[in-house]
Short mmCIF file of C-alpha atoms in Angstrom, two decimals:
data_model
loop_
_atom_site.label_atom_id
_atom_site.label_comp_id
_atom_site.label_asym_id
_atom_site.label_seq_id
_atom_site.Cartn_x
_atom_site.Cartn_y
_atom_site.Cartn_z
CA MET A 170 11.13 185.35 -42.52
CA ALA A 171 11.18 188.89 -40.97
CA ILE A 172 10.55 190.69 -37.50
CA ASN A 173 9.32 188.46 -34.77
CA TRP A 174 9.22 190.77 -31.88
CA HIS A 175 9.89 194.37 -31.30
CA TRP A 176 9.45 196.63 -28.01
CA ALA A 177 9.31 200.44 -27.62
CA PHE A 178 10.10 201.52 -23.95
CA GLY A 179 7.21 203.29 -22.51
CA ASP A 180 6.88 205.88 -19.05
CA GLU A 181 7.19 202.11 -17.48
CA ASP A 182 9.38 200.76 -14.41
CA GLY A 183 10.28 197.15 -13.93
CA THR A 184 7.05 196.55 -11.62
CA ILE A 185 4.81 197.12 -14.54
CA LEU A 186 6.65 195.40 -17.07
CA THR A 187 7.13 192.34 -15.13
CA SER A 188 3.42 192.17 -14.54
CA GLY A 189 2.22 193.31 -17.86
CA PRO A 190 3.99 191.69 -20.84
CA GLY A 191 6.49 189.40 -18.64
CA PHE A 192 9.58 191.36 -18.77
CA GLY A 193 12.04 190.07 -15.69
CA PHE A 194 14.25 191.90 -13.82
CA SER A 195 16.94 191.18 -11.04
CA SER A 196 16.53 194.48 -9.63
CA ALA A 197 14.75 197.89 -9.94
CA VAL A 198 14.89 199.93 -13.13
CA GLY A 199 13.23 202.97 -14.49
CA ALA A 200 12.13 204.82 -17.38
CA PHE A 201 14.06 207.64 -18.89
CA THR A 202 13.25 210.17 -21.33
CA GLY A 203 14.37 213.21 -22.69
CA SER A 204 16.63 214.28 -25.74
CA ASP A 205 19.87 212.83 -24.11
CA ASN A 206 18.04 209.97 -22.81
CA SER A 207 15.96 208.11 -25.64
CA TYR A 208 16.91 206.95 -29.12
CA THR A 209 14.80 209.27 -31.47
CA TYR A 210 14.43 210.99 -34.23
CA ILE A 211 13.21 214.31 -35.36
CA GLY A 212 9.23 214.64 -35.22
CA SER A 213 9.01 211.54 -32.95
CA PRO A 214 6.51 211.24 -30.14
CA ALA A 215 7.51 211.02 -26.63
CA ARG A 216 10.00 208.53 -26.28
CA TYR A 217 11.61 206.37 -23.27
CA SER A 218 14.70 204.46 -22.91
CA LEU A 219 14.93 201.75 -20.29
CA GLY A 220 17.99 202.33 -17.48
CA LEU A 221 19.94 199.99 -16.11
CA THR A 222 22.61 199.56 -13.52
CA SER A 223 25.26 197.07 -14.03
CA THR A 224 23.89 195.09 -11.28
CA GLY A 225 20.36 194.89 -13.07
CA VAL A 226 19.35 192.40 -15.55
CA VAL A 227 16.45 192.25 -18.13
CA THR A 228 14.95 189.26 -19.47
CA PHE A 229 13.01 190.00 -22.49
CA PRO A 230 9.50 188.19 -22.81
CA ALA A 231 9.27 184.79 -24.28
CA ALA A 232 8.04 185.81 -27.46
CA ALA A 233 11.49 187.78 -28.08
CA PHE A 234 13.31 184.78 -28.62
CA PRO A 235 12.82 183.60 -32.20
CA SER A 236 11.29 180.18 -32.76
CA THR A 237 13.94 179.43 -35.39
CA ALA A 238 16.72 179.87 -32.79
CA LYS A 239 18.55 182.11 -35.43
CA GLY A 240 18.13 185.63 -36.49
CA TRP A 241 19.08 188.52 -34.79
CA VAL A 242 18.41 191.19 -31.67
CA ALA A 243 19.32 194.73 -31.89
CA ALA A 244 19.00 197.26 -29.58
CA PRO A 245 20.35 200.95 -29.36
CA VAL A 246 22.42 201.46 -26.09
CA LYS A 247 23.85 204.45 -24.55
CA ARG A 248 25.26 205.33 -21.11
CA ILE A 249 23.98 208.23 -19.05
CA SER A 250 26.69 210.83 -19.53
CA SER A 251 26.66 211.98 -15.87
CA ALA A 252 27.17 208.72 -14.50
CA ASP A 253 30.69 208.29 -13.14
CA LEU A 254 30.69 204.97 -15.25
CA ALA A 255 34.14 202.79 -14.73
CA PHE A 256 34.37 200.26 -17.87
CA SER A 257 34.54 196.83 -16.19
CA SER A 258 36.00 193.58 -17.30
CA THR A 259 33.84 191.79 -14.67
CA ILE A 260 30.91 189.76 -15.26
CA TYR A 261 28.36 192.36 -16.63
CA ASN A 262 26.91 191.56 -19.91
CA ILE A 263 25.61 194.30 -22.46
CA LEU A 264 23.27 191.52 -24.30
CA ARG A 265 23.32 188.00 -24.00
CA ILE A 266 21.05 185.27 -26.10
CA ASN A 267 21.03 182.26 -24.11
CA GLY A 268 20.28 178.64 -25.36
CA ALA A 269 17.78 176.85 -23.04
CA GLY A 270 19.48 173.54 -23.55
CA THR A 271 23.08 173.92 -23.49
CA GLY A 272 22.97 177.10 -21.28
CA ARG A 273 25.46 178.72 -23.38
CA THR A 274 25.39 181.94 -24.92
CA ILE A 275 26.32 184.06 -27.59
CA GLY A 276 26.59 187.90 -26.34
CA VAL A 277 28.43 191.28 -25.87
CA ARG A 278 30.32 192.19 -22.72
CA PRO A 279 32.54 195.53 -22.05
CA GLY A 280 35.81 195.14 -23.14
CA GLY A 281 37.39 196.98 -20.03
CA ASP A 282 39.06 200.34 -19.94
CA SER A 283 39.78 200.10 -23.45
CA LYS A 284 35.74 201.09 -24.44
CA SER A 285 35.87 198.48 -26.66
CA LEU A 286 33.01 195.23 -26.54
CA ARG A 287 34.10 191.96 -26.30
CA PHE A 288 31.97 189.39 -28.44
CA TYR A 289 31.14 185.80 -27.44
CA VAL A 290 30.09 182.90 -29.43
CA ASP A 291 29.18 179.50 -27.41
CA ASN A 292 30.63 181.09 -24.47
CA VAL A 293 34.03 181.45 -26.25
CA LEU A 294 35.62 185.00 -26.41
CA LYS A 295 36.06 185.67 -30.16
CA GLU A 296 36.89 188.97 -30.71
CA THR A 297 37.04 192.67 -29.52
CA THR A 298 35.76 195.55 -31.29
CA ALA A 299 37.56 199.07 -31.93
CA PRO A 300 36.82 201.62 -29.16
CA TYR A 301 33.48 203.40 -28.99
CA ASP A 302 32.50 206.38 -27.30
CA TRP A 303 29.52 205.22 -25.12
CA ASP A 304 28.11 208.57 -24.23
CA GLU A 305 26.53 208.57 -27.86
CA TRP A 306 23.84 206.15 -28.77
CA HIS A 307 25.27 202.88 -30.85
CA TYR A 308 23.02 200.31 -32.28
CA LEU A 309 24.27 196.87 -31.44
CA SER A 310 22.89 194.05 -33.82
CA VAL A 311 23.90 190.39 -33.20
CA GLN A 312 23.40 187.99 -36.02
CA PHE A 313 23.17 184.68 -34.37
CA ASP A 314 22.27 181.31 -35.13
CA MET A 315 21.84 178.26 -32.46
CA SER A 316 19.37 176.28 -34.73
CA THR A 317 22.48 173.74 -35.68
CA ALA A 318 25.09 172.27 -33.89
CA THR A 319 27.59 174.75 -35.28
CA TRP A 320 26.61 177.94 -33.73
CA SER A 321 27.27 180.87 -35.57
CA GLY A 322 27.58 184.76 -34.45
CA GLN A 323 28.67 188.07 -35.40
CA LEU A 324 28.32 191.80 -33.89
CA PHE A 325 27.48 194.79 -36.15
CA ILE A 326 27.47 198.46 -34.68
CA ASP A 327 25.67 201.21 -36.51
CA GLY A 328 25.01 198.82 -39.22
CA LEU A 329 28.54 198.01 -39.84
CA ALA A 330 30.53 194.62 -38.76
CA ALA A 331 32.06 195.34 -35.92
CA THR A 332 33.58 191.88 -35.55
CA ALA A 333 34.14 188.95 -38.13
CA ALA A 334 31.63 186.21 -38.62
CA TYR A 335 32.63 183.37 -35.99
CA THR A 336 31.74 179.50 -35.53
CA ASP A 337 31.44 177.42 -32.28
CA ALA A 338 30.56 173.47 -32.02
CA SER A 339 27.95 173.22 -29.76
CA SER A 340 24.29 171.79 -29.79
CA ALA A 341 21.26 172.68 -31.97
CA GLU A 342 18.78 174.73 -29.44
CA VAL A 343 15.44 175.27 -30.29
CA SER A 344 14.30 177.69 -27.60
CA GLY A 345 16.27 180.07 -25.32
CA SER A 346 15.87 183.81 -23.77
CA ILE A 347 17.55 187.22 -24.28
CA GLN A 348 18.92 189.43 -21.76
CA MET A 349 20.48 192.96 -21.25
CA GLN A 350 22.42 193.84 -18.62
CA GLY A 351 23.86 197.56 -17.43
CA MET A 352 27.74 198.26 -18.09
CA GLY A 353 30.08 199.29 -15.60
CA SER A 354 30.32 200.56 -12.07
CA PRO A 355 27.66 198.44 -10.03
CA VAL A 356 26.92 201.55 -7.77
CA THR A 357 26.64 204.45 -10.33
CA GLY A 358 26.75 203.16 -13.97
CA ASP A 359 23.59 203.54 -15.48
CA TRP A 360 22.87 201.93 -18.97
CA LEU A 361 19.96 202.88 -21.25
CA ILE A 362 18.50 200.69 -23.72
CA GLY A 363 16.34 202.48 -26.64
CA GLN A 364 14.30 199.66 -27.42
CA ILE A 365 14.39 196.03 -28.92
CA ILE A 366 13.77 194.35 -32.31
CA CYS A 367 14.30 190.70 -32.83
CA TYR A 368 14.28 189.18 -36.18
CA ASP A 369 14.02 185.36 -36.80
CA ASP A 370 16.22 184.64 -39.91
CA THR A 371 20.03 185.67 -40.36
CA ALA A 372 19.01 186.67 -43.85
CA ASP A 373 17.20 189.33 -42.57
CA ALA A 374 18.61 193.01 -42.52
CA GLY A 375 18.75 193.26 -38.94
CA GLU A 376 22.03 195.17 -38.37
CA LEU A 377 20.34 198.09 -40.43
CA PRO A 378 19.40 200.84 -37.26
CA ARG A 379 15.34 201.04 -37.33
CA PHE A 380 13.44 203.08 -34.60
CA CYS A 381 10.59 201.42 -32.77
CA THR A 382 7.93 203.62 -31.95
CA ARG A 383 4.51 203.45 -30.01
CA VAL A 384 1.49 204.31 -31.80
CA GLU A 385 -1.63 204.98 -29.76
CA ALA A 386 -5.31 204.37 -30.52
CA ASN A 387 -7.46 207.67 -30.79
CA VAL A 388 -10.83 206.23 -31.33
CA ASP A 389 -12.67 203.54 -30.56
CA GLY A 390 -13.94 201.05 -33.33
CA THR A 391 -16.86 198.45 -33.56
CA ASN A 392 -17.03 196.24 -30.49
CA VAL A 393 -18.61 192.77 -30.18
CA GLY A 394 -20.07 192.02 -26.77
CA THR A 395 -20.22 194.54 -23.91
CA TRP A 396 -17.11 196.26 -22.96
CA THR A 397 -17.30 198.81 -20.22
CA PRO A 398 -14.15 201.19 -19.75
CA SER A 399 -13.03 201.47 -16.10
CA VAL A 400 -12.95 205.10 -16.52
CA GLY A 401 -14.78 207.50 -18.76
CA VAL A 402 -16.71 205.91 -21.85
CA ASP A 403 -13.92 205.50 -24.35
CA ASP A 404 -12.17 202.44 -24.98
CA TYR A 405 -9.21 203.75 -26.35
CA ALA A 406 -8.65 206.12 -23.63
CA VAL A 407 -8.23 203.28 -20.81
CA LEU A 408 -5.65 201.23 -23.74
CA GLU A 409 -3.33 203.68 -23.37
CA SER A 410 0.54 204.02 -23.04
CA PRO A 411 1.79 203.67 -20.70
CA ILE A 412 0.80 200.27 -19.24
CA ASP A 413 -1.29 200.95 -16.60
CA THR A 414 -3.05 198.03 -14.95
CA SER A 415 -5.30 200.01 -13.17
CA THR A 416 -7.20 201.41 -16.37
CA TYR A 417 -8.89 198.83 -18.78
CA THR A 418 -11.72 198.16 -20.64
CA GLN A 419 -13.68 195.26 -19.03
CA ASN A 420 -16.26 192.39 -20.58
CA ALA A 421 -18.00 191.26 -17.28
CA ALA A 422 -19.96 188.26 -19.08
CA PRO A 423 -17.27 187.13 -22.48
CA SER A 424 -18.55 185.01 -24.85
CA ALA A 425 -16.26 183.64 -27.92
CA SER A 426 -15.58 186.00 -30.71
CA ASP A 427 -16.47 189.09 -28.33
CA ARG A 428 -14.15 191.74 -29.34
CA VAL A 429 -12.89 195.31 -28.82
CA GLN A 430 -11.26 197.33 -31.37
CA THR A 431 -9.59 200.62 -31.48
CA LEU A 432 -8.29 202.64 -34.21
CA THR A 433 -5.75 205.16 -35.16
CA ASN A 434 -7.39 207.09 -37.56
CA ASN A 435 -9.15 209.57 -35.84
CA GLY A 436 -9.22 212.82 -37.64
CA GLY A 437 -7.63 211.51 -40.65
CA ALA A 438 -4.91 210.47 -38.48
CA ASN A 439 -2.28 207.34 -39.94
CA LEU A 440 1.16 206.21 -39.58
CA ALA A 441 2.79 209.51 -40.76
CA THR A 442 0.83 211.64 -38.44
CA ALA A 443 1.41 208.84 -35.47
CA LEU A 444 5.01 209.00 -36.05
CA GLY A 445 5.71 212.44 -36.57
CA THR A 446 7.34 212.13 -39.88
CA THR A 447 6.66 210.40 -43.50
CA PRO A 448 8.81 206.94 -42.79
CA THR A 449 10.34 205.56 -45.81
CA VAL A 450 9.58 201.96 -44.64
CA VAL A 451 7.51 200.39 -42.00
CA ASP A 452 8.76 197.23 -41.33
CA SER A 453 6.06 195.74 -38.71
CA VAL A 454 3.06 196.65 -36.80
CA LEU A 455 2.86 194.78 -33.40
CA ASN A 456 -0.29 195.03 -31.28
CA HIS A 457 0.45 194.29 -27.48
CA SER A 458 -2.74 193.19 -25.26
CA PHE A 459 -2.65 192.76 -21.74
CA SER A 460 -5.45 191.03 -20.08
CA GLY A 461 -6.85 188.99 -16.86
CA GLY A 462 -9.62 188.50 -14.60
CA GLN A 463 -11.14 185.76 -16.46
CA VAL A 464 -9.88 182.16 -17.61
CA LEU A 465 -10.28 182.18 -21.00
CA THR A 466 -8.50 182.06 -24.48
CA ALA A 467 -7.87 185.02 -26.38
CA LYS A 468 -5.79 186.47 -28.91
CA ALA A 469 -4.71 190.08 -30.45
CA LEU A 470 -5.46 191.23 -33.71
CA VAL A 471 -4.12 193.53 -35.99
CA GLY A 472 -6.28 195.16 -39.07
CA ASP A 473 -5.61 197.68 -41.84
CA GLY A 474 -9.48 198.30 -42.45
CA VAL A 475 -9.81 195.56 -45.27
CA ALA A 476 -8.29 192.53 -43.47
CA GLU A 477 -6.58 191.22 -39.91
CA THR A 478 -3.69 189.39 -38.88
CA SER A 479 -4.00 187.60 -35.76
CA GLY A 480 -1.82 186.68 -33.09
CA ALA A 481 -1.60 183.23 -31.44
CA ASN A 482 -4.59 181.86 -29.10
CA THR A 483 -3.31 182.72 -25.57
CA PRO A 484 -4.45 181.22 -22.57
CA ILE A 485 -5.69 184.26 -19.95
CA GLY A 486 -5.63 183.23 -16.27
CA GLY A 487 -8.30 184.42 -13.60
CA ALA A 488 -5.31 186.50 -11.28
CA GLY A 489 -2.58 188.76 -12.72
CA THR A 490 -1.96 189.87 -15.96
CA TYR A 491 -1.38 188.15 -19.10
CA TYR A 492 0.08 189.01 -22.47
CA ALA A 493 -0.79 188.29 -25.96
CA TYR A 494 0.13 189.91 -29.00
CA ALA A 495 -0.33 190.19 -32.86
CA LEU A 496 2.15 190.89 -35.28
CA ALA A 497 1.94 192.31 -38.90
CA ASN A 498 5.11 192.79 -40.82
CA THR A 499 2.96 193.29 -44.04
CA LYS A 500 -0.71 194.82 -44.28
CA PRO A 501 -3.29 192.00 -43.66
CA SER A 502 -4.85 192.92 -46.91
CA GLY A 503 -1.28 192.48 -48.48
CA GLY A 504 1.32 194.55 -49.30
CA ALA A 505 3.57 196.66 -47.28
CA TRP A 506 2.49 199.30 -44.59
CA GLY A 507 2.66 202.44 -45.73
CA SER A 508 2.60 205.97 -44.16
CA THR A 509 -1.27 206.41 -45.14
CA ASP A 510 -2.14 203.50 -43.68
CA ALA A 511 -3.73 203.37 -40.01
CA PRO A 512 -3.59 200.22 -38.22
CA GLU A 513 -6.56 198.88 -36.28
CA LEU A 514 -5.89 197.36 -32.67
CA VAL A 515 -8.51 194.05 -31.76
CA TYR A 516 -8.44 192.12 -28.58
CA GLU A 517 -10.93 189.22 -29.17
CA ILE A 518 -12.10 186.35 -26.91
CA VAL A 519 -11.46 183.22 -28.57
CA SER A 520 -13.19 180.56 -25.79
CA THR A 521 -14.26 180.89 -22.62
CA MET B 204 48.09 188.35 -41.07
CA ALA B 205 49.75 191.55 -39.54
CA GLY B 206 50.02 191.55 -35.80
CA SER B 207 51.32 189.63 -33.11
CA PHE B 208 50.46 186.20 -31.89
CA TYR B 209 50.18 184.64 -28.72
CA TYR B 210 49.10 181.56 -26.58
CA ALA B 211 47.08 182.43 -23.27
CA ASP B 212 45.64 180.19 -20.86
CA SER B 213 41.77 180.17 -20.39
CA PHE B 214 39.70 181.61 -17.71
CA THR B 215 36.54 180.95 -17.05
CA ASN B 216 34.14 183.33 -15.01
CA GLU B 217 31.35 182.58 -12.68
CA GLU B 218 28.84 182.80 -16.04
CA GLY B 219 30.47 180.25 -17.58
CA LEU B 220 32.30 182.90 -19.93
CA ILE B 221 35.82 181.71 -21.34
CA SER B 222 38.28 184.17 -22.08
CA PRO B 223 42.04 184.30 -22.24
CA ALA B 224 43.55 184.42 -18.79
CA LYS B 225 46.21 186.40 -16.88
CA ASP B 226 48.71 185.11 -14.90
CA GLU B 227 50.43 187.90 -12.22
CA GLY B 228 51.70 185.48 -9.86
CA ASN B 229 48.54 185.07 -8.17
CA GLY B 230 46.76 182.11 -10.00
CA LEU B 231 44.96 182.67 -13.16
CA GLU B 232 42.25 185.48 -13.54
CA GLU B 233 40.51 187.06 -16.34
CA ALA B 234 42.87 189.05 -18.83
CA ASP B 235 42.25 192.48 -19.94
CA ILE B 236 41.82 192.71 -23.25
CA PRO B 237 42.67 195.42 -25.63
CA PRO B 238 40.89 196.68 -28.65
CA ARG B 239 40.93 194.73 -31.91
CA TYR B 240 41.68 191.28 -30.30
CA LYS B 241 41.27 188.10 -32.19
CA THR B 242 40.64 184.59 -31.38
CA LEU B 243 42.45 182.66 -33.74
CA ILE B 244 41.50 179.19 -32.38
CA TYR B 245 39.99 177.98 -29.06
CA ASP B 246 41.82 174.84 -28.69
CA ARG B 247 39.54 172.83 -26.27
CA GLU B 248 41.75 169.58 -26.90
CA ARG B 249 44.38 170.42 -25.12
CA THR B 250 45.03 170.23 -21.31
CA PRO B 251 44.64 172.72 -20.24
CA PRO B 252 42.54 174.78 -22.74
CA ARG B 253 44.69 177.35 -24.69
CA PHE B 254 43.60 180.92 -26.49
CA VAL B 255 45.86 181.14 -29.72
CA ILE B 256 45.36 185.36 -30.14
CA ALA B 257 46.13 187.69 -32.54
CA LEU B 258 46.65 191.02 -31.55
CA HIS B 259 46.17 194.16 -33.97
CA PRO B 260 49.29 196.13 -34.42
CA ASP B 261 47.86 199.74 -32.76
CA TYR B 262 47.01 197.58 -29.89
CA ASP B 263 49.68 195.34 -29.42
CA HIS B 264 49.33 194.62 -25.01
CA PRO B 265 49.73 191.40 -24.14
CA ALA B 266 48.41 190.26 -20.91
CA PRO B 267 50.79 188.93 -18.32
CA GLY B 268 51.63 185.54 -19.06
CA TRP B 269 50.69 185.50 -22.47
CA GLU B 270 53.36 183.67 -24.46
CA LYS B 271 54.25 185.63 -27.74
CA VAL B 272 54.92 182.99 -30.73
CA THR B 273 55.55 183.38 -34.48
CA GLY B 274 53.27 183.20 -37.37
CA LYS B 275 55.54 180.07 -38.45
CA GLN B 276 54.86 178.36 -35.12
CA VAL B 277 51.46 178.91 -34.95
CA GLN B 278 51.12 177.51 -38.55
CA ALA B 279 53.34 174.55 -37.27
CA ASP B 280 51.00 173.89 -34.10
CA TYR B 281 47.49 174.67 -35.76
CA PRO B 282 48.06 174.31 -39.78
CA GLY B 283 45.74 176.38 -41.56
CA VAL B 284 44.61 178.68 -38.93
CA LEU B 285 46.44 181.66 -40.82
CA GLY B 286 45.21 181.03 -44.00
CA GLY B 287 47.15 181.28 -47.06
#
């Protein structure tokens, strides 16, 4: 078991994130970039974080909650130092993992003026952490298990245990949701989320800080069927980041097995060049796709030049935008991803 | 275990999260919680429910209304919760 979903934020606001991948927001949010406002490393391509006020709640797409109802949720967070941010002990939650059946939570809240965090399991406060400087990025990781009638949870910060492990008698869950929220003053508090990585097993090393980076295609691959870019002649140029539903490539008469393929290896590019550094380990490659306009079933795939890993068959509606993804935690042809690999990104019609 | 022990009533906020309450004479409210606080046990069976709390020596700042108790009393009321 391993990573089940991850997301690197781009230059996108809540409106496009809602209509594209299916995020949910309780109020308007915006993207932030810049060296102080992104969780980054030397050499990284441009990165963004998501800015939330404390009255803003983001609900991550359903794919974020692991089907095992256990694992990890990990996200770096930071407050904007220029904001007049009063820590509050009222309702604002930094991270909530919610069980659908019980409506109960394993979560993290501000600890008040002390700048510690409160950690809850099954809605019950278990422990508060030591104080932290929230003007700096800190990598929060919550290990959780709602899969049995005895829930368990533990909070880690920057790779280290920030609380003990706790249990609480509850009811087993099979589904749920993951939410994050701003922290502090509802008027001026701005809280940044750098990225999110979700794991589906408590045995995974979800406490270890990892970077999640967007990698874009830079050349077209081999298509099946007729695909027409909305602008220009290149599919990869309109299947770009940030998400923009006004540019796309279109198949006006789709048939089963039609596919559009884009590659990341133009000019000898690979993961090392795309990431701007030579990674010591690549835990996962995920292809996000957004489509609509035809009622059909489609799927996303990730390839490595030899084989492909398919995502789930996903119903696509005629109106709106539908999200499908493919996750490859190892190379489709076998073995771990390496810095010289160049993922291939595919979107394929399954049936019409 | 080093530190001080307290009993406290519970407070459930509008989202259903349960924390120790404080009592400043205006009814129960959610308490400010110091760093390095630990819930030793949340006694749901008791009426009303009660938190059994351990505060770290560096942050021994109980909220109004918390009842300070000894480890011996905690051990008597909740055998085994302190270990040993």
